[in-house]
Amino acid sequence: MLQRLNHVALAVPDLEAAVKTYQATLGANVSAPQALPEHGVTVVFVQLGNTKIELLEPLGENSPIAAYLAKNPKGGMHHLCYEVADIAAARDHLVASGARVLGNGEPRIGAHGKPVLFLHPGDVHGTLTELEQV
Amino acid sequence: MLQRLNHVALAVPDLEAAVKTYQATLGANVSAPQALPEHGVTVVFVQLGNTKIELLEPLGENSPIAAYLAKNPKGGMHHLCYEVADIAAARDHLVASGARVLGNGEPRIGAHGKPVLFLHPGDVHGTLTELEQV
């Protein structure tokens, strides 16, 4: 089921400071910030040779990363996103395996415009896990 | 400086249970466990199309992931490892940028038999960051 690692998402309290670190200190290729108000984040992509890191800063009220940053004020690793070929088949297999899909249990359109679902971290040994159909 | 994402390391309290989740629930390709007593962990590799996930379980006394699991008993995301071409040059650049290299400040031989260093997570917005020379 799992194919490529699509991205690693890191929550940061200050995107401008994080961009500076990844560009100047770590010498990485960093995109311009993109505000995604419907997803409650501003995102920057750190492009690596084989995958990407997404730096996420909260945007607006009810950001999905606000609770994480309240617990981890310096920021940190928020979730992993794996690619799958068929998200409906993935959902069916996960539910049959006893894993909990967050929200209403159905895939929704994610920040990249593709169908995604999130698994409860309690069912994946503490790691918030996203699946994206590519 | 940063090239490929070499791996994402997830700390887990029970490697056998985690292997079952990644194999049976997530349908991933998982290696046999390898005990690395000199690194204080038993490791399993989840092979993805473009990178790998390392599942780490503490091994022996003074495991480097014991403190993390004491704080996060269910497990979770422990560190990211990026590949660099020249770790001595990376170290010099990082130190000149004010970032702290853990341990004695010098690269050491990591779990893959290659030179690595770890940056203080406080200097990378809360994410424990490893660099490996490949």
PDB file of C-alpha atoms in Angstrom:
ATOM      1  CA  MET A   1       0.000   0.000   0.000  1.00  0.00           C
ATOM      2  CA  LEU A   2       2.636   2.581   1.062  1.00  0.00           C
ATOM      3  CA  GLN A   3       4.616   3.784  -1.956  1.00  0.00           C
ATOM      4  CA  ARG A   4       6.755   6.952  -1.780  1.00  0.00           C
ATOM      5  CA  LEU A   5       7.176   9.281   1.180  1.00  0.00           C
ATOM      6  CA  ASN A   6       5.419  12.381  -0.153  1.00  0.00           C
ATOM      7  CA  HIS A   7       6.555  14.753   2.595  1.00  0.00           C
ATOM      8  CA  VAL A   8       7.495  15.245   6.208  1.00  0.00           C
ATOM      9  CA  ALA A   9       5.581  18.108   7.819  1.00  0.00           C
ATOM     10  CA  LEU A  10       7.272  20.191  10.489  1.00  0.00           C
ATOM     11  CA  ALA A  11       5.247  22.697  12.501  1.00  0.00           C
ATOM     12  CA  VAL A  12       7.081  25.942  13.248  1.00  0.00           C
ATOM     13  CA  PRO A  13       5.999  28.971  15.251  1.00  0.00           C
ATOM     14  CA  ASP A  14       7.846  31.460  12.997  1.00  0.00           C
ATOM     15  CA  LEU A  15       8.062  30.551   9.323  1.00  0.00           C
ATOM     16  CA  GLU A  16      10.406  33.405   8.432  1.00  0.00           C
ATOM     17  CA  ALA A  17      12.931  32.269  11.032  1.00  0.00           C
ATOM     18  CA  ALA A  18      12.596  28.643   9.882  1.00  0.00           C
ATOM     19  CA  VAL A  19      13.155  29.590   6.226  1.00  0.00           C
ATOM     20  CA  LYS A  20      16.319  31.399   7.274  1.00  0.00           C
ATOM     21  CA  THR A  21      17.586  28.309   9.106  1.00  0.00           C
ATOM     22  CA  TYR A  22      16.878  25.919   6.229  1.00  0.00           C
ATOM     23  CA  GLN A  23      18.312  28.269   3.610  1.00  0.00           C
ATOM     24  CA  ALA A  24      21.280  29.848   5.330  1.00  0.00           C
ATOM     25  CA  THR A  25      22.295  27.324   8.000  1.00  0.00           C
ATOM     26  CA  LEU A  26      21.340  24.082   6.222  1.00  0.00           C
ATOM     27  CA  GLY A  27      21.872  25.267   2.640  1.00  0.00           C
ATOM     28  CA  ALA A  28      18.564  23.899   1.325  1.00  0.00           C
ATOM     29  CA  ASN A  29      16.398  24.940  -1.595  1.00  0.00           C
ATOM     30  CA  VAL A  30      13.294  26.587  -0.080  1.00  0.00           C
ATOM     31  CA  SER A  31      10.168  27.747  -1.967  1.00  0.00           C
ATOM     32  CA  ALA A  32       8.285  31.010  -1.458  1.00  0.00           C
ATOM     33  CA  PRO A  33       5.611  30.875   1.287  1.00  0.00           C
ATOM     34  CA  GLN A  34       2.081  29.926   0.222  1.00  0.00           C
ATOM     35  CA  ALA A  35      -0.902  30.892   2.366  1.00  0.00           C
ATOM     36  CA  LEU A  36      -3.547  28.149   2.441  1.00  0.00           C
ATOM     37  CA  PRO A  37      -6.336  29.777   4.475  1.00  0.00           C
ATOM     38  CA  GLU A  38      -8.752  26.890   3.821  1.00  0.00           C
ATOM     39  CA  HIS A  39      -6.205  24.567   5.469  1.00  0.00           C
ATOM     40  CA  GLY A  40      -5.239  26.963   8.270  1.00  0.00           C
ATOM     41  CA  VAL A  41      -1.530  27.056   7.439  1.00  0.00           C
ATOM     42  CA  THR A  42       1.121  28.942   5.536  1.00  0.00           C
ATOM     43  CA  VAL A  43       3.498  26.459   3.923  1.00  0.00           C
ATOM     44  CA  VAL A  44       7.026  26.502   2.555  1.00  0.00           C
ATOM     45  CA  PHE A  45       8.555  23.531   0.742  1.00  0.00           C
ATOM     46  CA  VAL A  46      12.136  22.467   1.387  1.00  0.00           C
ATOM     47  CA  GLN A  47      13.020  20.593  -1.825  1.00  0.00           C
ATOM     48  CA  LEU A  48      15.325  17.626  -1.327  1.00  0.00           C
ATOM     49  CA  GLY A  49      16.704  15.222  -3.915  1.00  0.00           C
ATOM     50  CA  ASN A  50      14.047  12.574  -3.269  1.00  0.00           C
ATOM     51  CA  THR A  51      11.181  14.141  -1.287  1.00  0.00           C
ATOM     52  CA  LYS A  52      10.236  17.364   0.440  1.00  0.00           C
ATOM     53  CA  ILE A  53       9.877  18.853   3.877  1.00  0.00           C
ATOM     54  CA  GLU A  54       6.881  21.069   4.483  1.00  0.00           C
ATOM     55  CA  LEU A  55       7.342  23.830   7.037  1.00  0.00           C
ATOM     56  CA  LEU A  56       3.919  24.780   8.393  1.00  0.00           C
ATOM     57  CA  GLU A  57       3.037  27.953  10.305  1.00  0.00           C
ATOM     58  CA  PRO A  58      -0.481  28.437  11.707  1.00  0.00           C
ATOM     59  CA  LEU A  59      -2.749  30.747   9.696  1.00  0.00           C
ATOM     60  CA  GLY A  60      -5.977  32.198  11.113  1.00  0.00           C
ATOM     61  CA  GLU A  61      -8.212  30.807  13.838  1.00  0.00           C
ATOM     62  CA  ASN A  62      -8.541  27.045  14.392  1.00  0.00           C
ATOM     63  CA  SER A  63      -5.336  26.115  12.599  1.00  0.00           C
ATOM     64  CA  PRO A  64      -4.949  22.312  12.648  1.00  0.00           C
ATOM     65  CA  ILE A  65      -1.396  22.766  13.972  1.00  0.00           C
ATOM     66  CA  ALA A  66      -2.260  25.217  16.783  1.00  0.00           C
ATOM     67  CA  ALA A  67      -2.699  22.504  19.428  1.00  0.00           C
ATOM     68  CA  TYR A  68       0.606  20.897  18.453  1.00  0.00           C
ATOM     69  CA  LEU A  69       2.451  24.216  18.801  1.00  0.00           C
ATOM     70  CA  ALA A  70       0.763  24.923  22.138  1.00  0.00           C
ATOM     71  CA  LYS A  71       2.316  21.664  23.387  1.00  0.00           C
ATOM     72  CA  ASN A  72       5.599  22.119  21.452  1.00  0.00           C
ATOM     73  CA  PRO A  73       6.192  25.878  21.383  1.00  0.00           C
ATOM     74  CA  LYS A  74       9.556  25.606  19.598  1.00  0.00           C
ATOM     75  CA  GLY A  75       7.995  23.490  16.835  1.00  0.00           C
ATOM     76  CA  GLY A  76       8.805  19.953  15.753  1.00  0.00           C
ATOM     77  CA  MET A  77       7.841  16.993  13.612  1.00  0.00           C
ATOM     78  CA  HIS A  78       4.093  17.066  12.978  1.00  0.00           C
ATOM     79  CA  HIS A  79       3.225  14.288  10.512  1.00  0.00           C
ATOM     80  CA  LEU A  80       4.423  11.993   7.724  1.00  0.00           C
ATOM     81  CA  CYS A  81       2.609  11.666   4.393  1.00  0.00           C
ATOM     82  CA  TYR A  82       2.854   8.506   2.284  1.00  0.00           C
ATOM     83  CA  GLU A  83       1.589   8.094  -1.261  1.00  0.00           C
ATOM     84  CA  VAL A  84      -0.930   5.370  -2.106  1.00  0.00           C
ATOM     85  CA  ALA A  85      -2.395   4.385  -5.468  1.00  0.00           C
ATOM     86  CA  ASP A  86      -6.033   4.091  -4.383  1.00  0.00           C
ATOM     87  CA  ILE A  87      -7.180   5.942  -1.291  1.00  0.00           C
ATOM     88  CA  ALA A  88     -10.634   4.364  -1.159  1.00  0.00           C
ATOM     89  CA  ALA A  89      -9.089   0.878  -1.167  1.00  0.00           C
ATOM     90  CA  ALA A  90      -6.593   2.066   1.463  1.00  0.00           C
ATOM     91  CA  ARG A  91      -9.409   3.413   3.650  1.00  0.00           C
ATOM     92  CA  ASP A  92     -11.334   0.123   3.386  1.00  0.00           C
ATOM     93  CA  HIS A  93      -8.260  -1.924   4.296  1.00  0.00           C
ATOM     94  CA  LEU A  94      -7.374   0.366   7.217  1.00  0.00           C
ATOM     95  CA  VAL A  95     -10.868   0.325   8.666  1.00  0.00           C
ATOM     96  CA  ALA A  96     -11.012  -3.477   8.303  1.00  0.00           C
ATOM     97  CA  SER A  97      -7.665  -3.602  10.190  1.00  0.00           C
ATOM     98  CA  GLY A  98      -9.153  -1.566  13.056  1.00  0.00           C
ATOM     99  CA  ALA A  99      -7.281   1.688  12.345  1.00  0.00           C
ATOM    100  CA  ARG A 100      -9.190   4.936  12.884  1.00  0.00           C
ATOM    101  CA  VAL A 101      -9.459   7.466  10.041  1.00  0.00           C
ATOM    102  CA  LEU A 102      -9.730  11.003  11.461  1.00  0.00           C
ATOM    103  CA  GLY A 103     -12.662  13.307  10.712  1.00  0.00           C
ATOM    104  CA  ASN A 104     -15.761  11.697   9.234  1.00  0.00           C
ATOM    105  CA  GLY A 105     -13.792   8.648   8.118  1.00  0.00           C
ATOM    106  CA  GLU A 106     -13.839   9.611   4.441  1.00  0.00           C
ATOM    107  CA  PRO A 107     -10.944  10.894   2.302  1.00  0.00           C
ATOM    108  CA  ARG A 108     -11.060  14.657   1.682  1.00  0.00           C
ATOM    109  CA  ILE A 109      -9.162  17.006  -0.628  1.00  0.00           C
ATOM    110  CA  GLY A 110      -5.845  17.926   0.973  1.00  0.00           C
ATOM    111  CA  ALA A 111      -3.504  20.885   0.680  1.00  0.00           C
ATOM    112  CA  HIS A 112      -2.091  19.595  -2.644  1.00  0.00           C
ATOM    113  CA  GLY A 113      -5.570  19.273  -4.213  1.00  0.00           C
ATOM    114  CA  LYS A 114      -5.486  15.480  -3.994  1.00  0.00           C
ATOM    115  CA  PRO A 115      -7.510  13.029  -1.874  1.00  0.00           C
ATOM    116  CA  VAL A 116      -5.990  12.445   1.550  1.00  0.00           C
ATOM    117  CA  LEU A 117      -6.833  10.842   4.860  1.00  0.00           C
ATOM    118  CA  PHE A 118      -5.215  10.996   8.280  1.00  0.00           C
ATOM    119  CA  LEU A 119      -4.865   8.031  10.610  1.00  0.00           C
ATOM    120  CA  HIS A 120      -5.168   8.427  14.369  1.00  0.00           C
ATOM    121  CA  PRO A 121      -1.597   8.557  15.755  1.00  0.00           C
ATOM    122  CA  GLY A 122      -2.669   6.168  18.528  1.00  0.00           C
ATOM    123  CA  ASP A 123      -3.093   3.485  15.849  1.00  0.00           C
ATOM    124  CA  VAL A 124       0.360   4.163  14.307  1.00  0.00           C
ATOM    125  CA  HIS A 125       2.567   4.080  17.407  1.00  0.00           C
ATOM    126  CA  GLY A 126       2.362   7.798  18.107  1.00  0.00           C
ATOM    127  CA  THR A 127       3.010   9.154  14.597  1.00  0.00           C
ATOM    128  CA  LEU A 128       0.309  11.219  12.887  1.00  0.00           C
ATOM    129  CA  THR A 129       0.145   9.557   9.458  1.00  0.00           C
ATOM    130  CA  GLU A 130      -1.349  10.978   6.263  1.00  0.00           C
ATOM    131  CA  LEU A 131      -2.028   8.997   3.088  1.00  0.00           C
ATOM    132  CA  GLU A 132      -2.334  10.830  -0.228  1.00  0.00           C
ATOM    133  CA  GLN A 133      -3.571   9.401  -3.510  1.00  0.00           C
ATOM    134  CA  VAL A 134      -1.208  10.461  -6.300  1.00  0.00           C
TER     135      VAL A 134
ATOM    136  CA  MET B   1      24.208  21.318   1.627  1.00  0.00           C
ATOM    137  CA  LEU B   2      21.121  19.135   2.229  1.00  0.00           C
ATOM    138  CA  GLN B   3      20.745  16.537  -0.520  1.00  0.00           C
ATOM    139  CA  ARG B   4      18.433  13.510  -0.103  1.00  0.00           C
ATOM    140  CA  LEU B   5      16.350  12.627   2.932  1.00  0.00           C
ATOM    141  CA  ASN B   6      18.153   9.481   4.075  1.00  0.00           C
ATOM    142  CA  HIS B   7      15.552   8.388   6.619  1.00  0.00           C
ATOM    143  CA  VAL B   8      12.919   9.353   9.123  1.00  0.00           C
ATOM    144  CA  ALA B   9      13.449   7.685  12.503  1.00  0.00           C
ATOM    145  CA  LEU B  10      10.430   6.750  14.586  1.00  0.00           C
ATOM    146  CA  ALA B  11      10.901   5.574  18.169  1.00  0.00           C
ATOM    147  CA  VAL B  12       8.573   2.764  19.209  1.00  0.00           C
ATOM    148  CA  PRO B  13       8.185   1.012  22.557  1.00  0.00           C
ATOM    149  CA  ASP B  14       7.401  -2.391  20.981  1.00  0.00           C
ATOM    150  CA  LEU B  15       9.121  -3.161  17.685  1.00  0.00           C
ATOM    151  CA  GLU B  16       7.191  -6.376  17.057  1.00  0.00           C
ATOM    152  CA  ALA B  17       3.865  -4.559  17.335  1.00  0.00           C
ATOM    153  CA  ALA B  18       5.140  -1.750  15.097  1.00  0.00           C
ATOM    154  CA  VAL B  19       6.337  -4.208  12.437  1.00  0.00           C
ATOM    155  CA  LYS B  20       2.879  -5.759  12.436  1.00  0.00           C
ATOM    156  CA  THR B  21       1.247  -2.352  11.913  1.00  0.00           C
ATOM    157  CA  TYR B  22       3.548  -1.341   9.059  1.00  0.00           C
ATOM    158  CA  GLN B  23       3.321  -4.728   7.351  1.00  0.00           C
ATOM    159  CA  ALA B  24      -0.273  -5.779   7.864  1.00  0.00           C
ATOM    160  CA  THR B  25      -2.155  -2.491   8.335  1.00  0.00           C
ATOM    161  CA  LEU B  26      -0.089  -0.212   6.084  1.00  0.00           C
ATOM    162  CA  GLY B  27       1.072  -2.846   3.587  1.00  0.00           C
ATOM    163  CA  ALA B  28       4.715  -1.780   3.631  1.00  0.00           C
ATOM    164  CA  ASN B  29       7.903  -3.691   2.901  1.00  0.00           C
ATOM    165  CA  VAL B  30       9.659  -4.169   6.274  1.00  0.00           C
ATOM    166  CA  SER B  31      13.153  -5.640   6.855  1.00  0.00           C
ATOM    167  CA  ALA B  32      14.149  -8.142   9.539  1.00  0.00           C
ATOM    168  CA  PRO B  33      15.132  -6.545  12.900  1.00  0.00           C
ATOM    169  CA  GLN B  34      18.817  -5.735  13.390  1.00  0.00           C
ATOM    170  CA  ALA B  35      20.221  -5.344  16.902  1.00  0.00           C
ATOM    171  CA  LEU B  36      22.795  -2.533  17.096  1.00  0.00           C
ATOM    172  CA  PRO B  37      24.022  -2.814  20.695  1.00  0.00           C
ATOM    173  CA  GLU B  38      26.773  -0.224  20.148  1.00  0.00           C
ATOM    174  CA  HIS B  39      24.035   2.278  19.189  1.00  0.00           C
ATOM    175  CA  GLY B  40      21.556   1.186  21.867  1.00  0.00           C
ATOM    176  CA  VAL B  41      18.745   0.318  19.462  1.00  0.00           C
ATOM    177  CA  THR B  42      17.164  -2.487  17.516  1.00  0.00           C
ATOM    178  CA  VAL B  43      16.178  -1.214  14.073  1.00  0.00           C
ATOM    179  CA  VAL B  44      13.800  -2.250  11.323  1.00  0.00           C
ATOM    180  CA  PHE B  45      13.711  -0.523   7.928  1.00  0.00           C
ATOM    181  CA  VAL B  46      10.426   0.283   6.220  1.00  0.00           C
ATOM    182  CA  GLN B  47      11.446   0.509   2.554  1.00  0.00           C
ATOM    183  CA  LEU B  48       9.552   3.114   0.549  1.00  0.00           C
ATOM    184  CA  GLY B  49       9.901   4.021  -3.117  1.00  0.00           C
ATOM    185  CA  ASN B  50      12.195   6.981  -2.444  1.00  0.00           C
ATOM    186  CA  THR B  51      13.528   6.751   1.127  1.00  0.00           C
ATOM    187  CA  LYS B  52      13.126   4.696   4.271  1.00  0.00           C
ATOM    188  CA  ILE B  53      11.580   4.855   7.702  1.00  0.00           C
ATOM    189  CA  GLU B  54      13.614   3.463  10.565  1.00  0.00           C
ATOM    190  CA  LEU B  55      11.644   2.008  13.454  1.00  0.00           C
ATOM    191  CA  LEU B  56      13.819   2.125  16.568  1.00  0.00           C
ATOM    192  CA  GLU B  57      13.285   0.194  19.793  1.00  0.00           C
ATOM    193  CA  PRO B  58      15.595   0.763  22.800  1.00  0.00           C
ATOM    194  CA  LEU B  59      18.267  -1.896  23.335  1.00  0.00           C
ATOM    195  CA  GLY B  60      20.172  -2.220  26.603  1.00  0.00           C
ATOM    196  CA  GLU B  61      20.925   0.437  29.197  1.00  0.00           C
ATOM    197  CA  ASN B  62      21.399   4.083  28.204  1.00  0.00           C
ATOM    198  CA  SER B  63      19.623   3.797  24.877  1.00  0.00           C
ATOM    199  CA  PRO B  64      19.696   7.191  23.122  1.00  0.00           C
ATOM    200  CA  ILE B  65      15.929   6.926  22.575  1.00  0.00           C
ATOM    201  CA  ALA B  66      15.009   6.006  26.183  1.00  0.00           C
ATOM    202  CA  ALA B  67      14.396   9.610  27.278  1.00  0.00           C
ATOM    203  CA  TYR B  68      12.211  10.249  24.231  1.00  0.00           C
ATOM    204  CA  LEU B  69      10.067   7.197  24.990  1.00  0.00           C
ATOM    205  CA  ALA B  70       9.801   8.159  28.658  1.00  0.00           C
ATOM    206  CA  LYS B  71       8.217  11.437  27.484  1.00  0.00           C
ATOM    207  CA  ASN B  72       6.289   9.825  24.594  1.00  0.00           C
ATOM    208  CA  PRO B  73       5.364   6.353  25.832  1.00  0.00           C
ATOM    209  CA  LYS B  74       3.375   5.439  22.703  1.00  0.00           C
ATOM    210  CA  GLY B  75       6.321   6.362  20.477  1.00  0.00           C
ATOM    211  CA  GLY B  76       6.554   8.992  17.759  1.00  0.00           C
ATOM    212  CA  MET B  77       8.784  10.869  15.346  1.00  0.00           C
ATOM    213  CA  HIS B  78      12.339  10.971  16.723  1.00  0.00           C
ATOM    214  CA  HIS B  79      14.617  12.533  14.090  1.00  0.00           C
ATOM    215  CA  LEU B  80      15.219  13.280  10.409  1.00  0.00           C
ATOM    216  CA  CYS B  81      18.450  12.381   8.620  1.00  0.00           C
ATOM    217  CA  TYR B  82      19.647  14.297   5.563  1.00  0.00           C
ATOM    218  CA  GLU B  83      22.512  13.318   3.295  1.00  0.00           C
ATOM    219  CA  VAL B  84      25.424  15.697   2.733  1.00  0.00           C
ATOM    220  CA  ALA B  85      28.442  15.335   0.467  1.00  0.00           C
ATOM    221  CA  ASP B  86      31.101  16.491   2.958  1.00  0.00           C
ATOM    222  CA  ILE B  87      30.352  16.261   6.655  1.00  0.00           C
ATOM    223  CA  ALA B  88      33.471  18.131   7.782  1.00  0.00           C
ATOM    224  CA  ALA B  89      32.541  21.083   5.554  1.00  0.00           C
ATOM    225  CA  ALA B  90      28.953  20.833   6.825  1.00  0.00           C
ATOM    226  CA  ARG B  91      30.167  20.901  10.433  1.00  0.00           C
ATOM    227  CA  ASP B  92      32.340  23.966   9.799  1.00  0.00           C
ATOM    228  CA  HIS B  93      29.484  25.817   8.112  1.00  0.00           C
ATOM    229  CA  LEU B  94      27.016  24.885  10.894  1.00  0.00           C
ATOM    230  CA  VAL B  95      29.344  25.960  13.677  1.00  0.00           C
ATOM    231  CA  ALA B  96      30.068  29.238  11.857  1.00  0.00           C
ATOM    232  CA  SER B  97      26.278  29.743  11.627  1.00  0.00           C
ATOM    233  CA  GLY B  98      25.918  29.303  15.393  1.00  0.00           C
ATOM    234  CA  ALA B  99      24.276  25.848  15.322  1.00  0.00           C
ATOM    235  CA  ARG B 100      25.287  23.378  18.033  1.00  0.00           C
ATOM    236  CA  VAL B 101      26.609  19.945  17.066  1.00  0.00           C
ATOM    237  CA  LEU B 102      25.725  17.394  19.758  1.00  0.00           C
ATOM    238  CA  GLY B 103      28.353  15.344  21.598  1.00  0.00           C
ATOM    239  CA  ASN B 104      31.933  16.519  21.288  1.00  0.00           C
ATOM    240  CA  GLY B 105      31.142  18.576  18.199  1.00  0.00           C
ATOM    241  CA  GLU B 106      32.870  16.152  15.828  1.00  0.00           C
ATOM    242  CA  PRO B 107      31.253  13.757  13.338  1.00  0.00           C
ATOM    243  CA  ARG B 108      31.217  10.138  14.499  1.00  0.00           C
ATOM    244  CA  ILE B 109      30.418   6.833  12.798  1.00  0.00           C
ATOM    245  CA  GLY B 110      26.664   6.283  12.783  1.00  0.00           C
ATOM    246  CA  ALA B 111      24.447   3.225  12.651  1.00  0.00           C
ATOM    247  CA  HIS B 112      25.003   2.823   8.881  1.00  0.00           C
ATOM    248  CA  GLY B 113      28.807   2.847   9.249  1.00  0.00           C
ATOM    249  CA  LYS B 114      29.079   6.361   7.781  1.00  0.00           C
ATOM    250  CA  PRO B 115      30.092   9.677   9.362  1.00  0.00           C
ATOM    251  CA  VAL B 116      27.178  11.483  10.975  1.00  0.00           C
ATOM    252  CA  LEU B 117      26.478  14.411  13.245  1.00  0.00           C
ATOM    253  CA  PHE B 118      23.389  15.531  15.134  1.00  0.00           C
ATOM    254  CA  LEU B 119      22.283  19.139  15.484  1.00  0.00           C
ATOM    255  CA  HIS B 120      20.667  20.407  18.657  1.00  0.00           C
ATOM    256  CA  PRO B 121      16.891  20.461  18.038  1.00  0.00           C
ATOM    257  CA  GLY B 122      16.726  23.892  19.668  1.00  0.00           C
ATOM    258  CA  ASP B 123      18.723  25.231  16.701  1.00  0.00           C
ATOM    259  CA  VAL B 124      16.418  23.571  14.116  1.00  0.00           C
ATOM    260  CA  HIS B 125      12.991  24.696  15.371  1.00  0.00           C
ATOM    261  CA  GLY B 126      12.392  21.660  17.576  1.00  0.00           C
ATOM    262  CA  THR B 127      13.401  18.887  15.145  1.00  0.00           C
ATOM    263  CA  LEU B 128      16.337  16.626  16.035  1.00  0.00           C
ATOM    264  CA  THR B 129      18.353  16.698  12.801  1.00  0.00           C
ATOM    265  CA  GLU B 130      21.040  14.247  11.693  1.00  0.00           C
ATOM    266  CA  LEU B 131      23.405  14.761   8.774  1.00  0.00           C
ATOM    267  CA  GLU B 132      25.075  11.754   7.161  1.00  0.00           C
ATOM    268  CA  GLN B 133      27.917  11.790   4.662  1.00  0.00           C
ATOM    269  CA  VAL B 134      27.104   9.395   1.832  1.00  0.00           C
TER     270      VAL B 134
END
